[in-house]
Coordinates of C-alpha atoms in Angstrom, one line a residue:
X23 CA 90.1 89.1 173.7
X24 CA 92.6 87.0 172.7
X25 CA 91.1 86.2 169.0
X26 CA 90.1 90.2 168.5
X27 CA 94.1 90.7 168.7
X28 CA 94.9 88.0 166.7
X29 CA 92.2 89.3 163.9
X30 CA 94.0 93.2 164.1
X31 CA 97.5 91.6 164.1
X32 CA 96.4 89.9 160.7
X33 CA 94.6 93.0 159.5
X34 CA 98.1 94.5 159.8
X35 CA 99.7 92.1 158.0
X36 CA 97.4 92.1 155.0
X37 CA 97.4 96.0 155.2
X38 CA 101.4 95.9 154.5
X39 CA 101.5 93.0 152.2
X40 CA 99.1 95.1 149.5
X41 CA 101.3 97.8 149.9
X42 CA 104.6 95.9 149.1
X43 CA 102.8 94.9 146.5
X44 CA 100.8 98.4 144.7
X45 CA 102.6 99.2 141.5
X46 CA 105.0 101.4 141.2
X47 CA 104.2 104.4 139.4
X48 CA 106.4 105.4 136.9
X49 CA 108.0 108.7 136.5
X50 CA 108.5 111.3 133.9
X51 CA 111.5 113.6 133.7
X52 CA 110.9 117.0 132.2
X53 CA 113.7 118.1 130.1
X54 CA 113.9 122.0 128.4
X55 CA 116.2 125.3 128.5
X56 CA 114.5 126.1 131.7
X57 CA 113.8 122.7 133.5
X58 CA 116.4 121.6 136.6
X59 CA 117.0 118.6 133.9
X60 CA 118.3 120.7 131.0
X61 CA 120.6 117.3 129.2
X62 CA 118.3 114.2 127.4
X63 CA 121.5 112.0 128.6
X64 CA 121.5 112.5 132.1
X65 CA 117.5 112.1 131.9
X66 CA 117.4 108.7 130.7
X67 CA 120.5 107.6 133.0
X68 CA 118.6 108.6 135.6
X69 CA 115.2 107.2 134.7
X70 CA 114.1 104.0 135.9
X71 CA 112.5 101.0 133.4
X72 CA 109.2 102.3 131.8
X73 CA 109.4 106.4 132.9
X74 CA 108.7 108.7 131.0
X75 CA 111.3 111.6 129.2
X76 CA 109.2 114.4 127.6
X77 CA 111.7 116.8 125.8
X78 CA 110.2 120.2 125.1
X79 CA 111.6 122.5 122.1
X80 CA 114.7 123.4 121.7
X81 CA 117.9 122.2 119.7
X82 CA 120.2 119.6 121.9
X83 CA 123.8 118.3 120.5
X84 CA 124.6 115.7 122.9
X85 CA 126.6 113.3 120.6
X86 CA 125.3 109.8 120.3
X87 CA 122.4 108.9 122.9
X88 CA 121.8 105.7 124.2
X89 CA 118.9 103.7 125.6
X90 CA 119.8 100.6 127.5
X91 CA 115.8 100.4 129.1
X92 CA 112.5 100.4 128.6
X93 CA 111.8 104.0 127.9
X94 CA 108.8 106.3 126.8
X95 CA 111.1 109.4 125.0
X96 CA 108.6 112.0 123.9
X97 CA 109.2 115.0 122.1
X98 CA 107.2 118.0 122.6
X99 CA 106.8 121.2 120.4
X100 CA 109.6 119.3 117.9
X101 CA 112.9 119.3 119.5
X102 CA 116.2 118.4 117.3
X103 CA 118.6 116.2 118.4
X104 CA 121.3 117.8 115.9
X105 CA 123.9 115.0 114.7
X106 CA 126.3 117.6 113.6
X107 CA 127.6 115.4 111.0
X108 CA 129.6 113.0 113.6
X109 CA 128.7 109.5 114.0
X110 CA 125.0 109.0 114.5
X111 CA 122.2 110.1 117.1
X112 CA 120.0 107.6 118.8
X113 CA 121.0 104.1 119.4
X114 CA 118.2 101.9 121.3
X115 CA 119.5 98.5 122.8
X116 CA 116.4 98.1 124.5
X117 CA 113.0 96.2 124.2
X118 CA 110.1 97.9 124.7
X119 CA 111.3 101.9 123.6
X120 CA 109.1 104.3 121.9
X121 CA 110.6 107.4 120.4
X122 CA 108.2 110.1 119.3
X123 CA 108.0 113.4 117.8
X124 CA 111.3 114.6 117.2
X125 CA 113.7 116.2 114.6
X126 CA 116.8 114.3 113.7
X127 CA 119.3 115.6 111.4
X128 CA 123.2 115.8 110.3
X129 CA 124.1 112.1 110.2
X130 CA 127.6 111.5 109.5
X131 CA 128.2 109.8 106.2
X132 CA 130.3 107.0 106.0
X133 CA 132.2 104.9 103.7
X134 CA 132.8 102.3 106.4
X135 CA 130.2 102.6 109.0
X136 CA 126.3 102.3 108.5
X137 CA 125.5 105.7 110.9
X138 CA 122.4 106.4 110.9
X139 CA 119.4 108.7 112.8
X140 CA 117.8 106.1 114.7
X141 CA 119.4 102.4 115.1
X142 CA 117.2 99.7 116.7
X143 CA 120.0 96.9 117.2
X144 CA 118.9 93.4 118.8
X145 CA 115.5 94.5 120.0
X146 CA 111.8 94.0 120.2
X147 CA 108.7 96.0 120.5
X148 CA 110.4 98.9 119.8
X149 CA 107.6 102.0 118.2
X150 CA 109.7 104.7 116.4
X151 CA 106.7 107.2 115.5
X152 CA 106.1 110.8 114.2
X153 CA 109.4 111.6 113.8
X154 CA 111.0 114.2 111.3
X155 CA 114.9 112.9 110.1
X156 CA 116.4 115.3 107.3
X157 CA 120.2 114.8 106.0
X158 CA 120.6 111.6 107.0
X159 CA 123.2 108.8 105.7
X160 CA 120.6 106.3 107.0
X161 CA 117.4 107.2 108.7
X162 CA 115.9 104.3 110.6
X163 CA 118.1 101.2 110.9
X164 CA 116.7 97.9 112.3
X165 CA 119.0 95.1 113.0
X166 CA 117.8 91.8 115.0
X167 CA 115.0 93.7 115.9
X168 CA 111.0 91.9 115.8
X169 CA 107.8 93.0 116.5
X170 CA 108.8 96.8 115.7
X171 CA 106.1 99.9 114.3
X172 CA 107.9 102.1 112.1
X173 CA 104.9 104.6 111.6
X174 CA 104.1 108.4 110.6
X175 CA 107.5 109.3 110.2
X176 CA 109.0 111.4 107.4
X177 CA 113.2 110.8 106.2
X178 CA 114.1 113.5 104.0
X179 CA 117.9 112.8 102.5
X180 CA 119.9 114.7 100.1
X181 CA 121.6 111.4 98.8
X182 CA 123.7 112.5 95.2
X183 CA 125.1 109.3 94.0
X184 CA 124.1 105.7 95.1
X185 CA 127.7 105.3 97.0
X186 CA 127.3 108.3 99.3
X187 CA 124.0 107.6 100.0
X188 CA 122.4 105.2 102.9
X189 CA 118.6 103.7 103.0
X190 CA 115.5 105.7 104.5
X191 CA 114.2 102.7 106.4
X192 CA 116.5 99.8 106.6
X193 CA 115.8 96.5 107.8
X194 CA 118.8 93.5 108.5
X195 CA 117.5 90.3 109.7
X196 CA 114.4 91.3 111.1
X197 CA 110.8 89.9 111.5
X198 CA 107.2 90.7 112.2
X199 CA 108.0 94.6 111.8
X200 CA 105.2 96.9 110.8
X201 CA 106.2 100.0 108.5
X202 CA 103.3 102.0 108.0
X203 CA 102.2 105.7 106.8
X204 CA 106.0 106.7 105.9
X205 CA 107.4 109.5 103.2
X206 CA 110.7 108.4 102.7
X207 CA 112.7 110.2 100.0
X208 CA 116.1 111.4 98.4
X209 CA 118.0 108.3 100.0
X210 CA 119.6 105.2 97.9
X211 CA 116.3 103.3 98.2
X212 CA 113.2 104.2 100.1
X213 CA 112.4 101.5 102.1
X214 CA 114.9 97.8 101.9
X215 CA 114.5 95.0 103.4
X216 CA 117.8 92.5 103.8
X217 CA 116.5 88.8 105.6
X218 CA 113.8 90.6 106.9
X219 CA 110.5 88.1 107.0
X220 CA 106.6 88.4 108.0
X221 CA 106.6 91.8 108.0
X222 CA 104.0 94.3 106.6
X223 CA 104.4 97.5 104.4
X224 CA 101.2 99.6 104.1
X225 CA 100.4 103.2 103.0
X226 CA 104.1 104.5 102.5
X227 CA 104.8 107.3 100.1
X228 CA 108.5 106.8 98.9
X229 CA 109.3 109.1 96.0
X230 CA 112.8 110.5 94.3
X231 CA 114.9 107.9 95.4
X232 CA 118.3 107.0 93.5
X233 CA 117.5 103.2 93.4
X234 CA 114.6 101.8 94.4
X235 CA 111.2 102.9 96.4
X236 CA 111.4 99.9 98.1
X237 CA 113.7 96.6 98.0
X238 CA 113.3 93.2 98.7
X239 CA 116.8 90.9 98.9
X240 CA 115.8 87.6 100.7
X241 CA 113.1 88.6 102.6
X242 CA 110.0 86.2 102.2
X243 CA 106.6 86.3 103.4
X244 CA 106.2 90.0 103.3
X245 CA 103.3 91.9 102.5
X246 CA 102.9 95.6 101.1
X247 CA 99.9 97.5 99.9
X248 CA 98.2 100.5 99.2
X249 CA 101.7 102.5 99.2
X250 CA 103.0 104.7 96.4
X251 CA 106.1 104.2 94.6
X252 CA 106.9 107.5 91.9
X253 CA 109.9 109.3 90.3
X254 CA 112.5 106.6 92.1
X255 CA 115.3 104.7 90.1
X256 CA 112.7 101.3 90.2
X257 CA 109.7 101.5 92.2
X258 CA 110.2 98.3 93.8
X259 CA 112.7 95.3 93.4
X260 CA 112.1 92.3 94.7
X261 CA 114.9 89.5 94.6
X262 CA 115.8 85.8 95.3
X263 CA 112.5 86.0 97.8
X264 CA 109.1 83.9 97.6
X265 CA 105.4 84.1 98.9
X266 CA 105.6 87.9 98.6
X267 CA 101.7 89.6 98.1
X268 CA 101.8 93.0 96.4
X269 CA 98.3 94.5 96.2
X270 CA 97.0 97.7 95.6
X271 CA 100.0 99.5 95.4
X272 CA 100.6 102.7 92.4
X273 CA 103.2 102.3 90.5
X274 CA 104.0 105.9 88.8
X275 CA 106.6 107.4 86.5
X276 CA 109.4 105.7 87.4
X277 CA 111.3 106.5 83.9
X278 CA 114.2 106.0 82.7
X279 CA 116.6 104.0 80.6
X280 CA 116.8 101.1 83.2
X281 CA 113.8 101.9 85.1
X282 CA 111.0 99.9 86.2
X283 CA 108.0 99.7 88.4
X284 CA 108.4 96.4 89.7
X285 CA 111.8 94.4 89.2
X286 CA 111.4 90.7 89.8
X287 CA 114.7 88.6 89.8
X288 CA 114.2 84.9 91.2
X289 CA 111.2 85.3 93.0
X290 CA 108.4 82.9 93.0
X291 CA 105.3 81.6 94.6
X292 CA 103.8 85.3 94.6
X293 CA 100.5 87.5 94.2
X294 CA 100.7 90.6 92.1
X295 CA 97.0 91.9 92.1
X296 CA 95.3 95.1 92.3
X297 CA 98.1 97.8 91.4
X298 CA 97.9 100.4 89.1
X299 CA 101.4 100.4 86.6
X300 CA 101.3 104.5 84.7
X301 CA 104.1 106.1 82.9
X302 CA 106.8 103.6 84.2
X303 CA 109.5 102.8 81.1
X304 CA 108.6 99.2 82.1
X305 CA 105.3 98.5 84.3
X306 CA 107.1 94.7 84.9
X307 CA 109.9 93.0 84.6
X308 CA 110.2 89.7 84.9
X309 CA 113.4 87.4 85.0
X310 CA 114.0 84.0 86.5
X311 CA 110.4 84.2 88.1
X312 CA 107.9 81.3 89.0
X313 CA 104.4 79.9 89.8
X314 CA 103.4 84.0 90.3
X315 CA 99.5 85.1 89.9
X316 CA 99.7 88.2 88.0
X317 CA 95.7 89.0 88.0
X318 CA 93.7 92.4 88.4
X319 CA 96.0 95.4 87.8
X320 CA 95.9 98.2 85.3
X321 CA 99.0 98.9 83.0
X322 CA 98.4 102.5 82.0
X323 CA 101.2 104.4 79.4
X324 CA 104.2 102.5 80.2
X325 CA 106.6 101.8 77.3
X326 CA 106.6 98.2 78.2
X327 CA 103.9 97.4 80.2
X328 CA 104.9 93.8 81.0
X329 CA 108.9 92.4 80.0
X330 CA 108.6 88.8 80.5
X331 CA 111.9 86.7 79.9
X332 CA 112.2 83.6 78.2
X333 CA 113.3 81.9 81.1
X334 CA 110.1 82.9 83.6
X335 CA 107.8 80.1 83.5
X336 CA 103.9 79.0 85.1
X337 CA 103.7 82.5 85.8
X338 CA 99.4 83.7 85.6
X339 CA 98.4 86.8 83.9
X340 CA 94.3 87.0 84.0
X341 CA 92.3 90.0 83.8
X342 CA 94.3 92.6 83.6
X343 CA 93.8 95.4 81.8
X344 CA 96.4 97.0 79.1
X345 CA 95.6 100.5 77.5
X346 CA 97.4 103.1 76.1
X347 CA 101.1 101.1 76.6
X348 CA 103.6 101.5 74.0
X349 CA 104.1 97.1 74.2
X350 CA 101.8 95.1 75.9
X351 CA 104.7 92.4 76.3
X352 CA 108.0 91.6 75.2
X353 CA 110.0 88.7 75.4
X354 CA 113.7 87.9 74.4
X355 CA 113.2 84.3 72.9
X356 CA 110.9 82.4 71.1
X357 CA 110.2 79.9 74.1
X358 CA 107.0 81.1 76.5
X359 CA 106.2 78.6 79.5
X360 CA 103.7 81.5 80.7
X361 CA 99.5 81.6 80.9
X362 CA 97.6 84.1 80.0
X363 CA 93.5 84.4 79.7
X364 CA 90.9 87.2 79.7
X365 CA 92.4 90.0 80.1
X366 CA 91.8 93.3 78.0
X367 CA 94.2 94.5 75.7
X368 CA 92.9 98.3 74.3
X369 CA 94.9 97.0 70.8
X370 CA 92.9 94.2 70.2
X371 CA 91.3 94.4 67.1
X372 CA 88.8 91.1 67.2
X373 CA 84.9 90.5 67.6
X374 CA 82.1 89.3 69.7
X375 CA 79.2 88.1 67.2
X376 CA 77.6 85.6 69.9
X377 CA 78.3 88.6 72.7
X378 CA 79.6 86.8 75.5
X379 CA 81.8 89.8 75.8
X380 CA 84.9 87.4 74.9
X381 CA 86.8 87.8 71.8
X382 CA 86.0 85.2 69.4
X383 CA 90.0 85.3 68.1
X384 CA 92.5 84.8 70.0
X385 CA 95.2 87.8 70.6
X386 CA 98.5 87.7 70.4
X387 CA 100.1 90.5 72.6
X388 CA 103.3 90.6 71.4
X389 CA 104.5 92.1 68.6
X390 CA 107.1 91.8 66.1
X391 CA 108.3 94.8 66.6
X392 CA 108.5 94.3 70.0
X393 CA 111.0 91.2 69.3
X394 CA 113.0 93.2 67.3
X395 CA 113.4 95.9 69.9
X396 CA 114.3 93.7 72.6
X397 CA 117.1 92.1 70.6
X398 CA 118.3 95.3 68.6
X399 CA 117.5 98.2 71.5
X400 CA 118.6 100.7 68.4
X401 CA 115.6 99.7 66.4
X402 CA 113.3 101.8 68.5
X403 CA 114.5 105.1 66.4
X404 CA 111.6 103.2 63.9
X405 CA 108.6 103.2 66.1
X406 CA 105.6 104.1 64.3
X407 CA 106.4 103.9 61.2
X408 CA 104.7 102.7 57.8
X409 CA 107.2 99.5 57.8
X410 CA 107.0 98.9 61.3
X411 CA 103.1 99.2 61.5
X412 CA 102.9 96.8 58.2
X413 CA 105.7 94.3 59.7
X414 CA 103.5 93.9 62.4
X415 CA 100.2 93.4 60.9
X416 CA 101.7 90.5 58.3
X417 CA 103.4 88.5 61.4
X418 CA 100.3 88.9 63.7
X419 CA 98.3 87.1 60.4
X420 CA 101.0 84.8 59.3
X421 CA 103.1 84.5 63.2
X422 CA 106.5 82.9 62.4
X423 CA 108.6 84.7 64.9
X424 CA 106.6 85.5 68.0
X425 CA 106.5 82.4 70.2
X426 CA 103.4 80.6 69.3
X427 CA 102.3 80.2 73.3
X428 CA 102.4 83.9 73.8
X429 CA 98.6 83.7 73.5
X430 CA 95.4 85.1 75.4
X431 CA 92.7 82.7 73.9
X432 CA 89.7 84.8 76.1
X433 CA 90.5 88.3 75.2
X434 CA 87.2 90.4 76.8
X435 CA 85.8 92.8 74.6
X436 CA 84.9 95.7 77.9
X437 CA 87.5 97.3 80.6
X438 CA 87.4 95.0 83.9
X439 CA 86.9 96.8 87.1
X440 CA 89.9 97.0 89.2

């Protein structure tokens, strides 16, 4: 008798001990015109870590929100958080936050503050998805955030000059973040990363921007691909950064007189492979670069496809494939530390007689011409003419200005596949 009570008393025990310890499930606060919980303020203050606050239609102007927790805020049927050009909307302080499928818009802009749609500041694991910002100083600012997704969302801006405008997506001291499936547009540059490291930049569209699509200032180890870069001030700009891989981006009609579709200042120990260059007043340009592989891409009807500086040096550029460019390359001094090898060039004029389907002269893909241009930029009121076209048929014979290492020994005679 004594040992059955002793078994129910335990039985008890057990029974109360697994329900101190079932999970709390977590909540989720309804907020609309007609719901009892008609503010997005008072919702999150009264949500615990990890509910849930679905917002349904509607237009709310509630000032600057704040989220100091964990927090699922969800936006159904689109509902705009309306800035109304004072300070800026959503600040998250929070690890662990998703916001998702709302409109942001009126940002205030600022000569002295960074206000912008959506600030992430000293954060992780923070998802910012499916959201629509329009007329916003900056859109998404991350700072001392890590392991972030920046995905599906659109930033519209209406930026005039560079000075009045902020950045689309804008990263300060940041790592491991993951931008993704973006169309950024009309800000000062698309997408710019500022000591942001080990992050990855994939199918972005990031057109009509004043400065750059996207911006690299001392951010290594990043890697962006299959994104498209057209009608910006530069497509991309990377500086004083290393072990950067750029692959099978497009590169389109960025033009201009100071436009490019990749900028490289000071960068080294990078892989440039796989992109498509078209209708960009400079596919390349290259200055103070290093030890980069430069191998697979199409140049396509730039002016310049490649702009390679004197002082650029072990730089690779193999099988690539130049057609219908105005220049092929241009340098500014007579000095070339640079490689190149079997890569097609549409001007080459050689032949194959033992049809290895390698030019059996070398090719020289800079011109005189070219030279002259780079040093007297007026000069380019002579392009193709008789003197110009002779010029550089008697220096590519007799080559007495051109540096002499500016050379692709293997010239292939066929278009390599891409």
């Amino acid at each position: 008798m004594k040992s059955r009570s002793k078994r129910i008393v335990q039985s008890i025990a057990l029974c109360l001990l697994l329900l101190l310890c079932a999970p709390v499930q977590a909540a989720t606060w309804q907020v609309c015109a007609t719901c009892p919980q008609r503010s997005i303020r008072q919702a999150i203050a009264q949500a615990n870590p990890g509910d849930s606050v679905v917002v349904t239609g509607g237009v709310y102007r509630e000032g600057n929100i704040e989220i100091r927790k964990p927090l699922f805020l969800i936006g159904r049927q689109r509902p705009v958080l309306d800035g109304r050009h004072k300070g800026e909307i959503l600040t998250i302080r929070a690890s662990h936050v998703t916001v998702q499928g709302f409109t942001l818009k009126d940002v205030e802009v600022s000569y002295l503050s960074d206000y912008a749609a959506i600030r992430v500041a000293e954060a992780s694991h923070v998802r910012i998805l499916d959201n629509r910002i329009l007329n916003a100083f900056f859109g998404i600012y991350l700072q001392r955030a890590s392991n972030c997704e920046i995905g599906g969302n659109r930033v519209q801006g209406q930026g005039k000059t560079e000075t009045s405008s902020g950045n689309a997506i804008h990263l300060w001291y940041c790592q491991a973040i993951n931008v993704h499936d973006n169309q950024v547009s009309g800000h000062r540059d698309g997408i710019y990363f500022e000591f942001a490291t080990n992050s990855r930049i994939r199918h972005n569209l990031s057109q009509g921007n004043l400065r750059y699509g996207l911006h690299f200032m001392f951010s290594d180890g990043n890697v962006y691909q299959r994104n498209t870069f057209r009608h910006n001030g530069a497509g991309v700009a990377v500086m004083y950064t290393k072990n950067i891989v750029m692959q099978q981006n497009l590169f389109e009609d960025n033009w201009g007189a100071a436009a490019y579709g990749l900028l490289l200042k000071d960068i080294s120990r990078s892989v440039i492979r796989g992109n498509t260059f078209r209708r960009n007043t400079a596919g390349i340009y290259l200055e103070g670069s290093s030890k980069l592989q430069v191998e697979h891409n199409n140049f396509e009807g730039n002016g310049w496809a490649l702009r390679v500086l004197s002082n650029c040096e072990a730089d690779t550029f193999r099988l690539n494939n130049f057609t219908g460019n105005t220049f092929d390359v241009a340098t500014n001094g007579n000095t070339m530390l640079n490689f190149f090898s079997g890569n097609y060039w549409d001007k080459y004029n050689g032949y194959d007689l033992n049809k290895d389907k390698v030019g059996d002269v070398p090719y020289r893909p800079v011109s005189l011409y070219s030279m002259l241009v780079e040093h007297v930029p007026p000069s380019v009121m002579f392009m193709r003419s008789f003197i110009v076209d002779l010029m550089d048929k008697v220096e590519k014979v007799l080559p007495s200005i051109i540096p002499d290492q500016l050379i692709d020994e293997q010239p292939v005679m066929k278009r390599i596949e891409v």
